[in-house]
PDB file of C-alpha atoms in Angstrom:
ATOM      1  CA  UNK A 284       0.000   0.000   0.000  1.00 95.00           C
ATOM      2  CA  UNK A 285       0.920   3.410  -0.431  1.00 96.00           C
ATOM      3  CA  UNK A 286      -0.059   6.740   0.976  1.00 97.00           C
ATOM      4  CA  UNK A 287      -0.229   9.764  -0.656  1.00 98.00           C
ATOM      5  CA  UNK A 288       0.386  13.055   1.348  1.00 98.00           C
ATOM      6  CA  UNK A 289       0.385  16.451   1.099  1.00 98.00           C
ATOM      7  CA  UNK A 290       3.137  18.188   3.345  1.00 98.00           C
ATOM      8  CA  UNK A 291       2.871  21.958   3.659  1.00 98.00           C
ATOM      9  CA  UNK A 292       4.898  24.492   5.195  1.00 97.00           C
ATOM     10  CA  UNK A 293       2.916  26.428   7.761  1.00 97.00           C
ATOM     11  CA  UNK A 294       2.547  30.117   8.171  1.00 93.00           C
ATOM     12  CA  UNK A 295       3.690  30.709   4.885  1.00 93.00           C
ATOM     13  CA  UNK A 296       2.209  33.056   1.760  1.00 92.00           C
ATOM     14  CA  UNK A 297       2.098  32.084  -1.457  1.00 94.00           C
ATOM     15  CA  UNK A 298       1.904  28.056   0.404  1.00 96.00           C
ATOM     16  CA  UNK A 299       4.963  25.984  -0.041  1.00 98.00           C
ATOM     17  CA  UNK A 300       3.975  21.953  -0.254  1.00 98.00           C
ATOM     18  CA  UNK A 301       4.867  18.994  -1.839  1.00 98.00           C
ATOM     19  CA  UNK A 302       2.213  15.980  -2.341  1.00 98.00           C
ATOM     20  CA  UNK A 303       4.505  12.548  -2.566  1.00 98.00           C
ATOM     21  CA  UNK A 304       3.576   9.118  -2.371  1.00 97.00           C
ATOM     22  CA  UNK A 305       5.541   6.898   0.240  1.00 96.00           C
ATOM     23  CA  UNK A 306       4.962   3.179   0.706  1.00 95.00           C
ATOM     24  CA  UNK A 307       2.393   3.280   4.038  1.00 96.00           C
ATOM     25  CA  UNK A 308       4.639   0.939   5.731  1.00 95.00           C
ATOM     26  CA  UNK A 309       7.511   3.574   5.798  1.00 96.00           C
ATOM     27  CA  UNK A 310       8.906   4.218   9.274  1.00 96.00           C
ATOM     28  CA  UNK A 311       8.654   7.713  10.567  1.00 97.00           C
ATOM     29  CA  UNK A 312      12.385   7.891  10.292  1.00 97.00           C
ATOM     30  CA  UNK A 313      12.869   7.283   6.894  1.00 96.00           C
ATOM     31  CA  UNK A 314       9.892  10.143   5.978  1.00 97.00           C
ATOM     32  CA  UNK A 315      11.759  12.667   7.816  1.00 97.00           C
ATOM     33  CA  UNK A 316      14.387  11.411   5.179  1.00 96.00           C
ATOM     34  CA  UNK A 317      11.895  12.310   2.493  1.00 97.00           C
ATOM     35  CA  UNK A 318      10.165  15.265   3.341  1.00 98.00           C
ATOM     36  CA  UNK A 319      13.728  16.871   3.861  1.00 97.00           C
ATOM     37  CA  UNK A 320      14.745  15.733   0.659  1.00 96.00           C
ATOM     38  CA  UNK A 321      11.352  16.679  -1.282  1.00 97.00           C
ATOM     39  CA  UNK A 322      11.747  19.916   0.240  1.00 96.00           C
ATOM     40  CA  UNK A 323      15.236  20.817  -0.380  1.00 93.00           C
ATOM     41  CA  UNK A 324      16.106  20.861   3.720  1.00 94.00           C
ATOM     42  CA  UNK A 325      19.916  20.030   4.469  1.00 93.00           C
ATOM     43  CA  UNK A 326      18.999  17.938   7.933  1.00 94.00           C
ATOM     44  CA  UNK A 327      20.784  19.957  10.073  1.00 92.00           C
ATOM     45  CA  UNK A 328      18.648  20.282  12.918  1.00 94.00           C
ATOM     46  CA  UNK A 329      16.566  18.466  15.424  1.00 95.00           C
ATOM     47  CA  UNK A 330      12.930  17.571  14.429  1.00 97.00           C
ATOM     48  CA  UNK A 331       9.907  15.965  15.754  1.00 97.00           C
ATOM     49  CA  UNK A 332       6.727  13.995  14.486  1.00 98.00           C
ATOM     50  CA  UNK A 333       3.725  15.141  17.031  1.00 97.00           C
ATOM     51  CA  UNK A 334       0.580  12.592  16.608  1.00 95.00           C
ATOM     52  CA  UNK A 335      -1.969  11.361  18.853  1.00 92.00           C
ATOM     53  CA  UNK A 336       0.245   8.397  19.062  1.00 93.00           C
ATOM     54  CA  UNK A 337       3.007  10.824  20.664  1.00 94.00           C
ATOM     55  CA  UNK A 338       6.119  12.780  19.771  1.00 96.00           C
ATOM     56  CA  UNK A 339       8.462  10.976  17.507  1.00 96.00           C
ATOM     57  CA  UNK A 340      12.066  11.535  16.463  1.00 96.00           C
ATOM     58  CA  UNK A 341      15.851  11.373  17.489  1.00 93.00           C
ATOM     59  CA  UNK A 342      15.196   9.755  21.132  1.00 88.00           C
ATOM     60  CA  UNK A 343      15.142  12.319  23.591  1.00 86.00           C
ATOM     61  CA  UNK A 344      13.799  11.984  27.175  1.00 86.00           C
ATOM     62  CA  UNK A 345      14.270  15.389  28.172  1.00 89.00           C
ATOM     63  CA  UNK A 346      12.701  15.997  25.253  1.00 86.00           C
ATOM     64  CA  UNK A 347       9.334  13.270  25.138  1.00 91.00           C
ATOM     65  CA  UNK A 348      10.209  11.670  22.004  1.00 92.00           C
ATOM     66  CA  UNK A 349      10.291   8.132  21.026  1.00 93.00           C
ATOM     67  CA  UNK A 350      12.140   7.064  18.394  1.00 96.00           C
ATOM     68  CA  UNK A 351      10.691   7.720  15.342  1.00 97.00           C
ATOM     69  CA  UNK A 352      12.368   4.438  13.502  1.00 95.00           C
ATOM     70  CA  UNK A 353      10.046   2.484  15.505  1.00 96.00           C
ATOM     71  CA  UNK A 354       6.762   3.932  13.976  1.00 96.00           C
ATOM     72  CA  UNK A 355       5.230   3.157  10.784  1.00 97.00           C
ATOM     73  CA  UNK A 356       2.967   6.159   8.903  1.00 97.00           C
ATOM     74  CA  UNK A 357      -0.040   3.816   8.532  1.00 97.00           C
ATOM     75  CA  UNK A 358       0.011   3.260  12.184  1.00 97.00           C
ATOM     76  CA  UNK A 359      -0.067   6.826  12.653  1.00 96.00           C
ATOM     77  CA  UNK A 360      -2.648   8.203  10.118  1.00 97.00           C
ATOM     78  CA  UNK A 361      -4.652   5.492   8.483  1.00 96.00           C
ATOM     79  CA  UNK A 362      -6.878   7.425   6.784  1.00 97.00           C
ATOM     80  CA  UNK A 363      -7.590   9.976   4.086  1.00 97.00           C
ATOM     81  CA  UNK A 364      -7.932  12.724   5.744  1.00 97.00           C
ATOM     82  CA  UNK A 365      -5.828  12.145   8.354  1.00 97.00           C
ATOM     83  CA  UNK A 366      -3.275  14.907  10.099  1.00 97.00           C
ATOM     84  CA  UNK A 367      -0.513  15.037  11.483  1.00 98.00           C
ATOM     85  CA  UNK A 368       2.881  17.519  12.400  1.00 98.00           C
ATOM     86  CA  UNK A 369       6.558  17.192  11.344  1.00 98.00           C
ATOM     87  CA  UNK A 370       8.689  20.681  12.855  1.00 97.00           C
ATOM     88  CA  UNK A 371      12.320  21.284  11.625  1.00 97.00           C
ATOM     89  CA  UNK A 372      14.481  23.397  13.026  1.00 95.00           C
ATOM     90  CA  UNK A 373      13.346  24.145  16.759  1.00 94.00           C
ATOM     91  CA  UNK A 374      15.241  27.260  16.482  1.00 93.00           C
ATOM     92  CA  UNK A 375      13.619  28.169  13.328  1.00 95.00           C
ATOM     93  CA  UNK A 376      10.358  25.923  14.403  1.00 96.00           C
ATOM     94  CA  UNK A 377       9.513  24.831  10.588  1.00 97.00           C
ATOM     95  CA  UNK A 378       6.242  23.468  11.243  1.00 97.00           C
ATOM     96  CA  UNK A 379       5.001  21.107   8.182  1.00 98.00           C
ATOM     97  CA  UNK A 380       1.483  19.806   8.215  1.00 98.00           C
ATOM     98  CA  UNK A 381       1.017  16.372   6.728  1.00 98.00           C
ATOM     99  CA  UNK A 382      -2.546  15.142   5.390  1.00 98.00           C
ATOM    100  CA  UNK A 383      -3.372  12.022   4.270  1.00 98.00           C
ATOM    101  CA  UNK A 384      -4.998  12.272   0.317  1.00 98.00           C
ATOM    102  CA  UNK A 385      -5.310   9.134  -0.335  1.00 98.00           C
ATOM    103  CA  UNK A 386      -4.464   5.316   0.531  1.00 98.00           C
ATOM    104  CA  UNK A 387      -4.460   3.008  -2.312  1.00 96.00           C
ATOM    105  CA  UNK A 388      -2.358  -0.362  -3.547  1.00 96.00           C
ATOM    106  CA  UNK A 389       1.144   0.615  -4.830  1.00 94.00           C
ATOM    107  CA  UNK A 390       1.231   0.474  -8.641  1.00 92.00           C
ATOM    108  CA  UNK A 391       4.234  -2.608  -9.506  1.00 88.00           C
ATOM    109  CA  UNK A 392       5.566  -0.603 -12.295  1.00 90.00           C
ATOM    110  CA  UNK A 393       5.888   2.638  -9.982  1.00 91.00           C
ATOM    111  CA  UNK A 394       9.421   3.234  -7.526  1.00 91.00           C
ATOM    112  CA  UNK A 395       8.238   5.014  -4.143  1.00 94.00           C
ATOM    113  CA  UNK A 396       8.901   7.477  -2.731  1.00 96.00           C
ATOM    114  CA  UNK A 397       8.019  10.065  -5.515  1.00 96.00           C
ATOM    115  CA  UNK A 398       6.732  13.668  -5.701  1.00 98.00           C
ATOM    116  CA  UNK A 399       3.756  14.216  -7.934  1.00 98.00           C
ATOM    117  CA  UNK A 400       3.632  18.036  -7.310  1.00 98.00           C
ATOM    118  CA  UNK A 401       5.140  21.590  -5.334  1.00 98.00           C
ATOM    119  CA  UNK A 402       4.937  24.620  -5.100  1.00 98.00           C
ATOM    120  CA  UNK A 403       7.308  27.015  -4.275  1.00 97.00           C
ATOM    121  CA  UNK A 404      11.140  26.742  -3.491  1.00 95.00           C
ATOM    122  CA  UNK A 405      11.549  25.641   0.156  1.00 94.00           C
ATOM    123  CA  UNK A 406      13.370  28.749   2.650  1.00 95.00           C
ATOM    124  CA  UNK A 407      16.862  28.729   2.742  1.00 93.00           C
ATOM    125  CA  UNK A 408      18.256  26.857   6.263  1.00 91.00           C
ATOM    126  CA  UNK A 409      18.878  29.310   9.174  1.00 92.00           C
ATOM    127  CA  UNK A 410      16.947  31.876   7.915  1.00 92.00           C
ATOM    128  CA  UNK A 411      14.741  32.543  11.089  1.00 91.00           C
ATOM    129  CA  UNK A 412      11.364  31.084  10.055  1.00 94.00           C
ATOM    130  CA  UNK A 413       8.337  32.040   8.516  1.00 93.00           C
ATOM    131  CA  UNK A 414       8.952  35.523   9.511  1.00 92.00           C
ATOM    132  CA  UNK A 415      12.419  35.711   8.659  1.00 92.00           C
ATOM    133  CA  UNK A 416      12.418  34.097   5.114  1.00 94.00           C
ATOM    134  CA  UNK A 417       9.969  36.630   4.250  1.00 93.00           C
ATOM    135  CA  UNK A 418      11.816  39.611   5.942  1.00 94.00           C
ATOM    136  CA  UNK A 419      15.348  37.953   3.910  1.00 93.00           C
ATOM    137  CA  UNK A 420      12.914  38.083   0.186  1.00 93.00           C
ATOM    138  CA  UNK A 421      12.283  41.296   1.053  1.00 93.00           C
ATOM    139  CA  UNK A 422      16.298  42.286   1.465  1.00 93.00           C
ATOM    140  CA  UNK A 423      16.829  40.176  -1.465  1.00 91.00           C
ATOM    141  CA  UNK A 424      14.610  42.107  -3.608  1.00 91.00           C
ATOM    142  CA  UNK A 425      15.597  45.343  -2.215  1.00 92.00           C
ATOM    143  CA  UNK A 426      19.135  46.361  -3.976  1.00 91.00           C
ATOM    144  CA  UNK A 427      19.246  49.620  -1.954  1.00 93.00           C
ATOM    145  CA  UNK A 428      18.462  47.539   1.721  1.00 92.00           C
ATOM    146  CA  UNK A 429      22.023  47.882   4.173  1.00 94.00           C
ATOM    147  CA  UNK A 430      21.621  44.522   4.162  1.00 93.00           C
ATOM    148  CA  UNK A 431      21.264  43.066   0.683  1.00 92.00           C
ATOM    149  CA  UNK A 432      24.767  42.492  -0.835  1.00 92.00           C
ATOM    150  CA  UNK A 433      25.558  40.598   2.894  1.00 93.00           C
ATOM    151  CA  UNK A 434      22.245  38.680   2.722  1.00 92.00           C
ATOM    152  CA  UNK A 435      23.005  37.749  -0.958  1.00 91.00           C
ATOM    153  CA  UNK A 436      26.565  36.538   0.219  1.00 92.00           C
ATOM    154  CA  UNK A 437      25.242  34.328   3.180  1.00 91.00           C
ATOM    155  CA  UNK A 438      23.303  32.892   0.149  1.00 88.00           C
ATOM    156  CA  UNK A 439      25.889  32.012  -1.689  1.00 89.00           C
ATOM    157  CA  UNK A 440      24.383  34.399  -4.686  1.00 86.00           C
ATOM    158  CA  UNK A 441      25.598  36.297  -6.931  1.00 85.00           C
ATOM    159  CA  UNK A 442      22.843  38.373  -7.701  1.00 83.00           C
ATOM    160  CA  UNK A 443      18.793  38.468  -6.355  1.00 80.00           C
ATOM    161  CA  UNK A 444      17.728  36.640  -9.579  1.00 82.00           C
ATOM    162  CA  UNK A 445      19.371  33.859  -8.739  1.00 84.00           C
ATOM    163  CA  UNK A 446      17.462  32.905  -5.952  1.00 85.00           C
ATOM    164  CA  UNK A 447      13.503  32.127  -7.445  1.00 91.00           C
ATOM    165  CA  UNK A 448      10.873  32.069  -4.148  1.00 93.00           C
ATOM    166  CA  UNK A 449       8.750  30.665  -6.710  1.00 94.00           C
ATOM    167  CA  UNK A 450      10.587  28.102  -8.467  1.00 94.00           C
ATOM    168  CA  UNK A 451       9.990  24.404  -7.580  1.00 97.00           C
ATOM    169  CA  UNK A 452      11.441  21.523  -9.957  1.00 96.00           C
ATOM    170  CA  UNK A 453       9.732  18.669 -10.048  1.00 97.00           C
ATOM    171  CA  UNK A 454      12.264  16.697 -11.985  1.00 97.00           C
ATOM    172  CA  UNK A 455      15.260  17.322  -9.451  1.00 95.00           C
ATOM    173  CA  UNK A 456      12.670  16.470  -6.451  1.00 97.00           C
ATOM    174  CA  UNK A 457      12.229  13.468  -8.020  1.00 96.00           C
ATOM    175  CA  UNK A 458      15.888  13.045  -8.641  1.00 95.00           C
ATOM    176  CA  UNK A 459      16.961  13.227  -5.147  1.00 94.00           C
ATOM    177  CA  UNK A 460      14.398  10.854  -4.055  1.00 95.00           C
ATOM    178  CA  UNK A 461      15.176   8.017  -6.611  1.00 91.00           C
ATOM    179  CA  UNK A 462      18.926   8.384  -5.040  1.00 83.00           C
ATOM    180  CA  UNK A 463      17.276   8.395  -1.189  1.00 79.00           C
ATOM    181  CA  UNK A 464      15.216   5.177  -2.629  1.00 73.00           C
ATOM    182  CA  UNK A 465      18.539   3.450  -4.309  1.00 61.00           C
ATOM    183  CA  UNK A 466      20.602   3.994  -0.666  1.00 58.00           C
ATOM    184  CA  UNK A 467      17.377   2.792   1.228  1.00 51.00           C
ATOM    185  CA  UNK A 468      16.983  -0.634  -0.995  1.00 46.00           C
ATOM    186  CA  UNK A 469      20.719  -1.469  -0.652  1.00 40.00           C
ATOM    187  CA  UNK A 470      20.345  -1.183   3.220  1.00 47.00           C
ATOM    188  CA  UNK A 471      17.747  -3.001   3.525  1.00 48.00           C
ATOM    189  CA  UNK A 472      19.234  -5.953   1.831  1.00 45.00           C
ATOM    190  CA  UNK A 473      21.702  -6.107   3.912  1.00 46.00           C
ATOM    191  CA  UNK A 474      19.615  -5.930   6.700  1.00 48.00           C
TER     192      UNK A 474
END
């Protein structure tokens, strides 16, 4: 079986989201894998699933979580329609919301994970959350801001253009998930 999601970014206009389709029986481990992936995220920081069946991630007493490799999605949200929370970043607190569209039997001729659809380009790491990626596009697109030529460095950028809010590329997506999905079959061979 597969499941096919929609993850959005919250507290962010225009939306950002990506819709994939994971195999149901994926651990809660290996989506974190994916969503960072589908959304361009480096996995740099700490994260956390929160679902009625608890708070899932790196094990962390202090912190309430279980370990998120011990939790598959289907046990989590069965159903279309279904909710539930993935947050990157607690500095940055990137809070995704993940809703179940559909639940169906996985096609034979079809490799999962894949991403059927985005929008947007996802916020560049460290950039102080929903409020601060849109106070950095509005540096960026500001030439005469005291901060735009060190803003554009810290990017990496040679110039605003080259930095698209609204770009998302479904092909590369897809790209980076078909080498996730090649690492993930050769472990679990050798499992």
């Amino acid at each position: 079986m597969i499941h096919r999601i929609k993850v959005s970014l919250d507290g962010i206009r225009p939306p950002i989201w990506r819709r994939l389709e994971v195999p149901s029986a994926i651990t809660l481990r290996d989506l974190h894998e994916v969503v960072q992936l589908a959304f361009g995220w480096e996995d740099y920081h700490m994260w956390v699933f929160e679902s009625p069946l608890g708070r899932h991630g790196v094990t962390d007493p202090e912190l309430k979580m279980a370990d998120a490799s011990t939790v598959l999605l289907h046990e989590v949200v069965p159903a279309v329609g279904d909710r539930f929370q993935y947050t990157y970043d607690f500095g940055d607190n990137w809070k995704h919301t993940i809703q179940v569209q559909a639940v169906a039997p996985a096609a034979p001729d079809i490799a999962y994970p894949r991403c059927l659809a985005g929008r947007r380009a996802c916020p560049p790491e460290d950039c102080g959350g929903a409020w601060g990626y849109g106070y950095l596009l509005e540096i960026i697109a500001d030439p005469n801001h005291d901060e735009h030529r060190e803003r554009l460095r810290w990017l990496g950028l040679t110039s605003a253009g080259s930095f698209d809010p609204a770009a998302f590329d479904l092909a590369a997506t897809n790209s980076a998930l078909s080498r996730w999905r090649s690492s993930w079959v050769t472990s679990q061979e050798g499992a």
